[in-house]
PDB file of C-alpha atoms and ligand atoms in Angstrom:
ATOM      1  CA  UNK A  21      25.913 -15.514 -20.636  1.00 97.00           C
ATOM      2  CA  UNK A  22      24.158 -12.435 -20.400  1.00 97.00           C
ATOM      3  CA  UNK A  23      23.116  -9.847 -17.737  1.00 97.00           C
ATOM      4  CA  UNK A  24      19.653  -8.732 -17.530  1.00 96.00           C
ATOM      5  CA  UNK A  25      18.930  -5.657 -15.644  1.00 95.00           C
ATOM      6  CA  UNK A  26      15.857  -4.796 -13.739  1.00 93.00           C
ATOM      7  CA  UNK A  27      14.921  -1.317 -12.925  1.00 95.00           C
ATOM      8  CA  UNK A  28      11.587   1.124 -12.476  1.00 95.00           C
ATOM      9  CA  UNK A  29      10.889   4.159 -12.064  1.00 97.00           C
ATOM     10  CA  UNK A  30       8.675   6.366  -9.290  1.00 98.00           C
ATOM     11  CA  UNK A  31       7.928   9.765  -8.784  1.00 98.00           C
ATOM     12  CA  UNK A  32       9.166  11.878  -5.372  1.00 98.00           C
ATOM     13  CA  UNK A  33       7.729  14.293  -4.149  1.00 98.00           C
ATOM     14  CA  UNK A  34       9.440  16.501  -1.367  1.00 98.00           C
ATOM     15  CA  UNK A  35       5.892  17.201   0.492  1.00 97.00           C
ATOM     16  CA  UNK A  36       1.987  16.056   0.164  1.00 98.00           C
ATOM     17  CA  UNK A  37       1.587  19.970  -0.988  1.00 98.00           C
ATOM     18  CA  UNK A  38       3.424  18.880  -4.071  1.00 98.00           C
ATOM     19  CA  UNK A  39       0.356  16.562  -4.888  1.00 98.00           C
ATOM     20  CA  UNK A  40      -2.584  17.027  -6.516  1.00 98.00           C
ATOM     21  CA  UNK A  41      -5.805  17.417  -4.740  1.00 98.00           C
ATOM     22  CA  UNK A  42      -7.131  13.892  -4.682  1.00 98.00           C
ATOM     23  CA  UNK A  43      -3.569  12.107  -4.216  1.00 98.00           C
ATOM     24  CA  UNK A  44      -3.234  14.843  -1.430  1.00 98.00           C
ATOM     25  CA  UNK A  45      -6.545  13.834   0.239  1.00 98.00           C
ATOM     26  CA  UNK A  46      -6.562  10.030  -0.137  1.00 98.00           C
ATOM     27  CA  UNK A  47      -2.921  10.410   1.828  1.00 98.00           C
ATOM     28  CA  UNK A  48      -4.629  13.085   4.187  1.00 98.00           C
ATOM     29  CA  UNK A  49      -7.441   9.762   4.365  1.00 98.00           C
ATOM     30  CA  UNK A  50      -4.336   7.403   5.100  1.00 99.00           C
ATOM     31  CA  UNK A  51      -2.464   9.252   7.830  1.00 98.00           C
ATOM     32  CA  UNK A  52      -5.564   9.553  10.070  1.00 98.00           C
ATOM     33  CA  UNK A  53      -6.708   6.069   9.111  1.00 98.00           C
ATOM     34  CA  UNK A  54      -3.497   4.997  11.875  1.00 98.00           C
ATOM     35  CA  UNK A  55      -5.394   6.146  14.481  1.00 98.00           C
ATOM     36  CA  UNK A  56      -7.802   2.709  14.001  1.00 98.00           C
ATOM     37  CA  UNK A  57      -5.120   0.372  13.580  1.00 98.00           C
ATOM     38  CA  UNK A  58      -4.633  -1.815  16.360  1.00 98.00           C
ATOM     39  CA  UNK A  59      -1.245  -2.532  17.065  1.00 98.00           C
ATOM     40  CA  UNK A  60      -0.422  -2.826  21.130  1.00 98.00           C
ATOM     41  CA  UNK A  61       2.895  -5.289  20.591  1.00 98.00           C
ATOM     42  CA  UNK A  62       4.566  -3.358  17.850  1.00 98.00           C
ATOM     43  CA  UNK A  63       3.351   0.243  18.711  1.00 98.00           C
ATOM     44  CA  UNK A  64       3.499   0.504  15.146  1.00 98.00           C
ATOM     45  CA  UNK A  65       0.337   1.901  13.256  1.00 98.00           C
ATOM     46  CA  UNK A  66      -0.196   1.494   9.688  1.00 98.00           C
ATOM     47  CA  UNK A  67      -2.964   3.270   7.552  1.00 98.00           C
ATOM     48  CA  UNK A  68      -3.891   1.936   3.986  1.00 99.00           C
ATOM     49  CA  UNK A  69      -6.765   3.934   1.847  1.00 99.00           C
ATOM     50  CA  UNK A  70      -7.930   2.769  -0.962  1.00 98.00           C
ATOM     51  CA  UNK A  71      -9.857   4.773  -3.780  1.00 98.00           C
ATOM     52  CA  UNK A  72     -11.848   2.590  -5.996  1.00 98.00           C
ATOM     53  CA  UNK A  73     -12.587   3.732 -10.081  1.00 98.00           C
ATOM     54  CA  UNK A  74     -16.084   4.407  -8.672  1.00 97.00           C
ATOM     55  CA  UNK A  75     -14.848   7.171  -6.082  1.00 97.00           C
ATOM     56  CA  UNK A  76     -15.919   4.571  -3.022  1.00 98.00           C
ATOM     57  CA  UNK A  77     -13.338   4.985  -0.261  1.00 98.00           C
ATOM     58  CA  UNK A  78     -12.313   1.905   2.118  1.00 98.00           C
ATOM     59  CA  UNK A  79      -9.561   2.262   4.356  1.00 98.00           C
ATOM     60  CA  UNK A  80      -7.476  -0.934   6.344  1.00 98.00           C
ATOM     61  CA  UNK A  81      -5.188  -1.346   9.416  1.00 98.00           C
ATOM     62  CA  UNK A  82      -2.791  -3.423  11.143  1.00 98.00           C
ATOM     63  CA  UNK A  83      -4.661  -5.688  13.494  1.00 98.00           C
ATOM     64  CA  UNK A  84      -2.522  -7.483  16.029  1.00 98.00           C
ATOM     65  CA  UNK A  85      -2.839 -10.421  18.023  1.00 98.00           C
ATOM     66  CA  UNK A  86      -1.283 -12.083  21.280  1.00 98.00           C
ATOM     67  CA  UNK A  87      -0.954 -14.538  19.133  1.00 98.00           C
ATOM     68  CA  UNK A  88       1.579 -12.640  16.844  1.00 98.00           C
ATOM     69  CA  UNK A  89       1.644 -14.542  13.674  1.00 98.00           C
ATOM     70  CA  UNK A  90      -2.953 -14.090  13.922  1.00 98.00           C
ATOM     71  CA  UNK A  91      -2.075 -10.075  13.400  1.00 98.00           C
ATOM     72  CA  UNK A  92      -2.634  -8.835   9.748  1.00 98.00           C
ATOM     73  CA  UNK A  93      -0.785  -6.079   7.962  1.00 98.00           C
ATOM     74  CA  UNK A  94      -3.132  -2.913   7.238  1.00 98.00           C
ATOM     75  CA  UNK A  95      -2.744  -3.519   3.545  1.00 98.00           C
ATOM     76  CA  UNK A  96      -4.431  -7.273   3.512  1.00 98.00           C
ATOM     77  CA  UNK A  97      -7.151  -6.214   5.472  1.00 98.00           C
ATOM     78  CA  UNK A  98      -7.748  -2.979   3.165  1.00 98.00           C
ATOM     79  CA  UNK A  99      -8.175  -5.398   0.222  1.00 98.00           C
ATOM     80  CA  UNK A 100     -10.196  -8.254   1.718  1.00 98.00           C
ATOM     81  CA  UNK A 101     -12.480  -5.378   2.607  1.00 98.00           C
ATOM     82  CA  UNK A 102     -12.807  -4.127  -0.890  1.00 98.00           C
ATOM     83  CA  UNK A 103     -13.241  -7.222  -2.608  1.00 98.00           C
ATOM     84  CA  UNK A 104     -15.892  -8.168   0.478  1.00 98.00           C
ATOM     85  CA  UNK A 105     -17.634  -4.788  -0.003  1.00 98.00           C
ATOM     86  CA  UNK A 106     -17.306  -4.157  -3.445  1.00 98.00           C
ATOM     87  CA  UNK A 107     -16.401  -7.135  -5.651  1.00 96.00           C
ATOM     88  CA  UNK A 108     -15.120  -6.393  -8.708  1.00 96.00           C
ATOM     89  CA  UNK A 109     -14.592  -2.928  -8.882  1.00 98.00           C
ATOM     90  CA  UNK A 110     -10.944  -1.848  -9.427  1.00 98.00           C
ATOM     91  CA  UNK A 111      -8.689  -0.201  -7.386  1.00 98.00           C
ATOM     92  CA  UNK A 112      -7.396   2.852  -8.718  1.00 98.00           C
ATOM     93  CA  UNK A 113      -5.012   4.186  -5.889  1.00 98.00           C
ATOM     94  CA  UNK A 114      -3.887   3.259  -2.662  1.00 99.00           C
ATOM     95  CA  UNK A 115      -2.087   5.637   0.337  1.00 99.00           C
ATOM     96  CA  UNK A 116       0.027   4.008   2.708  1.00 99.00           C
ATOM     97  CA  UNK A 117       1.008   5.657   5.948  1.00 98.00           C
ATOM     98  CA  UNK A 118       2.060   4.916   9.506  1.00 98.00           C
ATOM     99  CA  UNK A 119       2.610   6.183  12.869  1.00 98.00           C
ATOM    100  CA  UNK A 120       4.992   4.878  15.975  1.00 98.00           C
ATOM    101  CA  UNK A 121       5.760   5.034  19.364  1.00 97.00           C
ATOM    102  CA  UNK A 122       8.701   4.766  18.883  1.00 96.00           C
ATOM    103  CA  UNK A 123       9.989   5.755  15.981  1.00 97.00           C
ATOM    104  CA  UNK A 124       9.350   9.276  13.661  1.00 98.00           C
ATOM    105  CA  UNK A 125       7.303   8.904  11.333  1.00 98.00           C
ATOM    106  CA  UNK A 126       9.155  11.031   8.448  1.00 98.00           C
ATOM    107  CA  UNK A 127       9.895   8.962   5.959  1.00 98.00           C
ATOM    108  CA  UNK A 128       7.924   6.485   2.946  1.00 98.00           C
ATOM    109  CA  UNK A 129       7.347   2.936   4.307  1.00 97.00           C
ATOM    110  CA  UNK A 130       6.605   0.140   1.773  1.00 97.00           C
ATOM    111  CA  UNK A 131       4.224  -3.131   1.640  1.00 98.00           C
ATOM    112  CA  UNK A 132       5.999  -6.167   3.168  1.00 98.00           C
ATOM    113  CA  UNK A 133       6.859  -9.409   1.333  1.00 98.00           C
ATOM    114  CA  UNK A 134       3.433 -10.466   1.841  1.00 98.00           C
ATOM    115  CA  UNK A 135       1.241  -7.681   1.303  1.00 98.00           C
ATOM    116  CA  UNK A 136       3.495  -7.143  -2.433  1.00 98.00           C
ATOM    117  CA  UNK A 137       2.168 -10.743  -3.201  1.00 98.00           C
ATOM    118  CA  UNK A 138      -1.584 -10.385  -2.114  1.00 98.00           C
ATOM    119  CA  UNK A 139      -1.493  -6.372  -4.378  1.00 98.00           C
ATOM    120  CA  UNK A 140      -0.459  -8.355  -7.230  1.00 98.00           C
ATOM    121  CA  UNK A 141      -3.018 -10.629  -7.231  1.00 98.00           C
ATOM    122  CA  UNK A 142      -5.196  -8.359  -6.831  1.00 98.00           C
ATOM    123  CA  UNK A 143      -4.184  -6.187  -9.702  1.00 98.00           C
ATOM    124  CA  UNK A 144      -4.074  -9.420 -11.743  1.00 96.00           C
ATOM    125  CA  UNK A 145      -7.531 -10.462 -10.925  1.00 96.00           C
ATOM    126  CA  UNK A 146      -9.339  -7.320 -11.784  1.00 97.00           C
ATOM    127  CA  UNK A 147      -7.095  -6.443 -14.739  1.00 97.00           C
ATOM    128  CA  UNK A 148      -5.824  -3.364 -13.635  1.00 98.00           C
ATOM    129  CA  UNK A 149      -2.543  -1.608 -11.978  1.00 98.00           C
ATOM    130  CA  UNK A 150      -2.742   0.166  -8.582  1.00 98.00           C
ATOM    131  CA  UNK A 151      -1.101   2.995  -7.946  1.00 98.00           C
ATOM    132  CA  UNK A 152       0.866   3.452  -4.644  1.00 98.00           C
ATOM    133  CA  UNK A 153       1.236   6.745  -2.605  1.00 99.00           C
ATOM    134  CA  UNK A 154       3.342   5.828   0.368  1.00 98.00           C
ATOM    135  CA  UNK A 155       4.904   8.871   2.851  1.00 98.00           C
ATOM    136  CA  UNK A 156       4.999   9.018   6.601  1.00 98.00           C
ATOM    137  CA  UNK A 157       2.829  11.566   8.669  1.00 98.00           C
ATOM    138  CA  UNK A 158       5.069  13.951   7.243  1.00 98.00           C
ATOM    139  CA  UNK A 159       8.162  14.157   4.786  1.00 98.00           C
ATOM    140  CA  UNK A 160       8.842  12.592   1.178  1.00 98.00           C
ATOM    141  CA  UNK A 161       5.929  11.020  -0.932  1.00 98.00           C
ATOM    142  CA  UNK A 162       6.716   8.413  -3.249  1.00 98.00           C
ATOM    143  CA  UNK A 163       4.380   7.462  -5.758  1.00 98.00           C
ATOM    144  CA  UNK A 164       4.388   4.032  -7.527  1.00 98.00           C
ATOM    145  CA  UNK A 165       1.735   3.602 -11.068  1.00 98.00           C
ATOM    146  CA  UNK A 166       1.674  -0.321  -9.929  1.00 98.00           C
ATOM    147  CA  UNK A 167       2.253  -2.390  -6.980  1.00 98.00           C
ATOM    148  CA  UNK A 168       3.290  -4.886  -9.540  1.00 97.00           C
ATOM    149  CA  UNK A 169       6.645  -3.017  -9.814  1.00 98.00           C
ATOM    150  CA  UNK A 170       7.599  -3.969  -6.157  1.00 98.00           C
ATOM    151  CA  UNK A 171       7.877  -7.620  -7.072  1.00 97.00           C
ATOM    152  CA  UNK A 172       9.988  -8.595  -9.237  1.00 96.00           C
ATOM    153  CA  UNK A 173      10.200 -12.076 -10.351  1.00 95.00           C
ATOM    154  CA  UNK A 174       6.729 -12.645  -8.762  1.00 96.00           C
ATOM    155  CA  UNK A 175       5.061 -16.170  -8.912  1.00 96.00           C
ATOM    156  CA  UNK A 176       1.517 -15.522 -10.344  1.00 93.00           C
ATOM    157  CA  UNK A 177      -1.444 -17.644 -10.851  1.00 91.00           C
ATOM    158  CA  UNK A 178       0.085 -18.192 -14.685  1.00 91.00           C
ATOM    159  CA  UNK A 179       2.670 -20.778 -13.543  1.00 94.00           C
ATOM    160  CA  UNK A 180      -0.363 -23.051 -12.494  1.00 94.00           C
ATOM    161  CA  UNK A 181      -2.238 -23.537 -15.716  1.00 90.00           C
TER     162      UNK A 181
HETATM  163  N1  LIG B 216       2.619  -3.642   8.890  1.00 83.82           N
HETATM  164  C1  LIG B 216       1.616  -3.287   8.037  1.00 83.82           C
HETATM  165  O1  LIG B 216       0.446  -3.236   8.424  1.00 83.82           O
HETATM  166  N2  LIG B 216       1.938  -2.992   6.767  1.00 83.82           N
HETATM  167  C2  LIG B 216       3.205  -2.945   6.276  1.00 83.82           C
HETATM  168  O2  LIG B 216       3.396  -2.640   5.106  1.00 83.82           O
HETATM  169  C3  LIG B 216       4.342  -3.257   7.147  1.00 83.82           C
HETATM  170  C4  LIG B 216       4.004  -3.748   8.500  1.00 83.82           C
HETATM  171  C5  LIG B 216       2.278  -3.927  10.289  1.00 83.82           C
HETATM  172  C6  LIG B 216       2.424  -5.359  10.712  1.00 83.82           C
HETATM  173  C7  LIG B 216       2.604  -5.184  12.201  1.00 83.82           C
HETATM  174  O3  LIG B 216       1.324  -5.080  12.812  1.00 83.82           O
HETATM  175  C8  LIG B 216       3.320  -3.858  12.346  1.00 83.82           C
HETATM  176  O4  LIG B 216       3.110  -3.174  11.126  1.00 83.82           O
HETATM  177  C9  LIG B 216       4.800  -3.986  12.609  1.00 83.82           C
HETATM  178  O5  LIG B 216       5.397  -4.825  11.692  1.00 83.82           O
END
């Protein structure tokens, strides 16, 4: 028997004035982007700007349904909208950030389950890592070099040919 271990590393950063200029602006981007998400059963807001490797912008949010299960996370619909609007070109970063009703918004969220799945395919189809920035309105930034790193053990279009 032997253990395996499985670790990675990300960078912290106590506040967005820690970051450099474009990391600071796509989160700037990201924060704001909230403000079109909607979300009226959760109250929860979630802002997801991406910057492509040709310096196009495209930003996503949380759409929610009465139907709850027909609502979409803010990262999905960022990526279907970058594939739809500019297919094939990579993704070099994406900011994540979010906003509540109910809750302060002071901390990092990350993807969900989901969301990990559909980056990694993504990054996998075009061949190239994205970087995360994820950080509330305010507070801690975490930065990730590639969404891949969130998902462990992932099952990837290899296993089917
Ligand atoms: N949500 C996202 O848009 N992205 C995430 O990474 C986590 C959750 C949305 C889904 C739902 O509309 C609301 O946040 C509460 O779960």
């Amino acid at each position: 028997m032997k253990e395996n271990k499985f670790e990675f590393q990300y960078e912290v950063y106590d506040d967005i004035a820690e970051l450099d200029k474009q990391d600071a602006w796509l989160l700037r981007e990201a924060r704001t982007a909230t403000g079109q998400a909607y979300a009226p059963y959760s109250n929860f807001y979630v802002g997801a700007v991406a910057m492509l490797v040709n310096g196009s912008i495209v930003a996503g949010t949380n759409q929610e349904n009465a139907s709850y299960p027909v609502g979409i996370c803010a990262e999905r619909v960022l990526l279907g909208t970058v594939a739809s609007l500019h297919p094939n070109v990579e993704i070099k970063s994406i900011a994540i950030s979010y906003s509540s009703d109910n809750v302060k918004s002071d901390h990092p969220i990350s993807p969900c389950g989901m969301c990990r799945q559909a980056l990694l395919e993504y990054e996998t189809r075009l061949k190239k890592p994205i970087r995360l920035i994820l950080s509330g309105q305010e507070g801690k930034v975490f930065v990730i070099r590639s969404a891949s790193l969130l998902l462990p053990f992932a099952f990837t279009s290899s296993e089917l040919k």
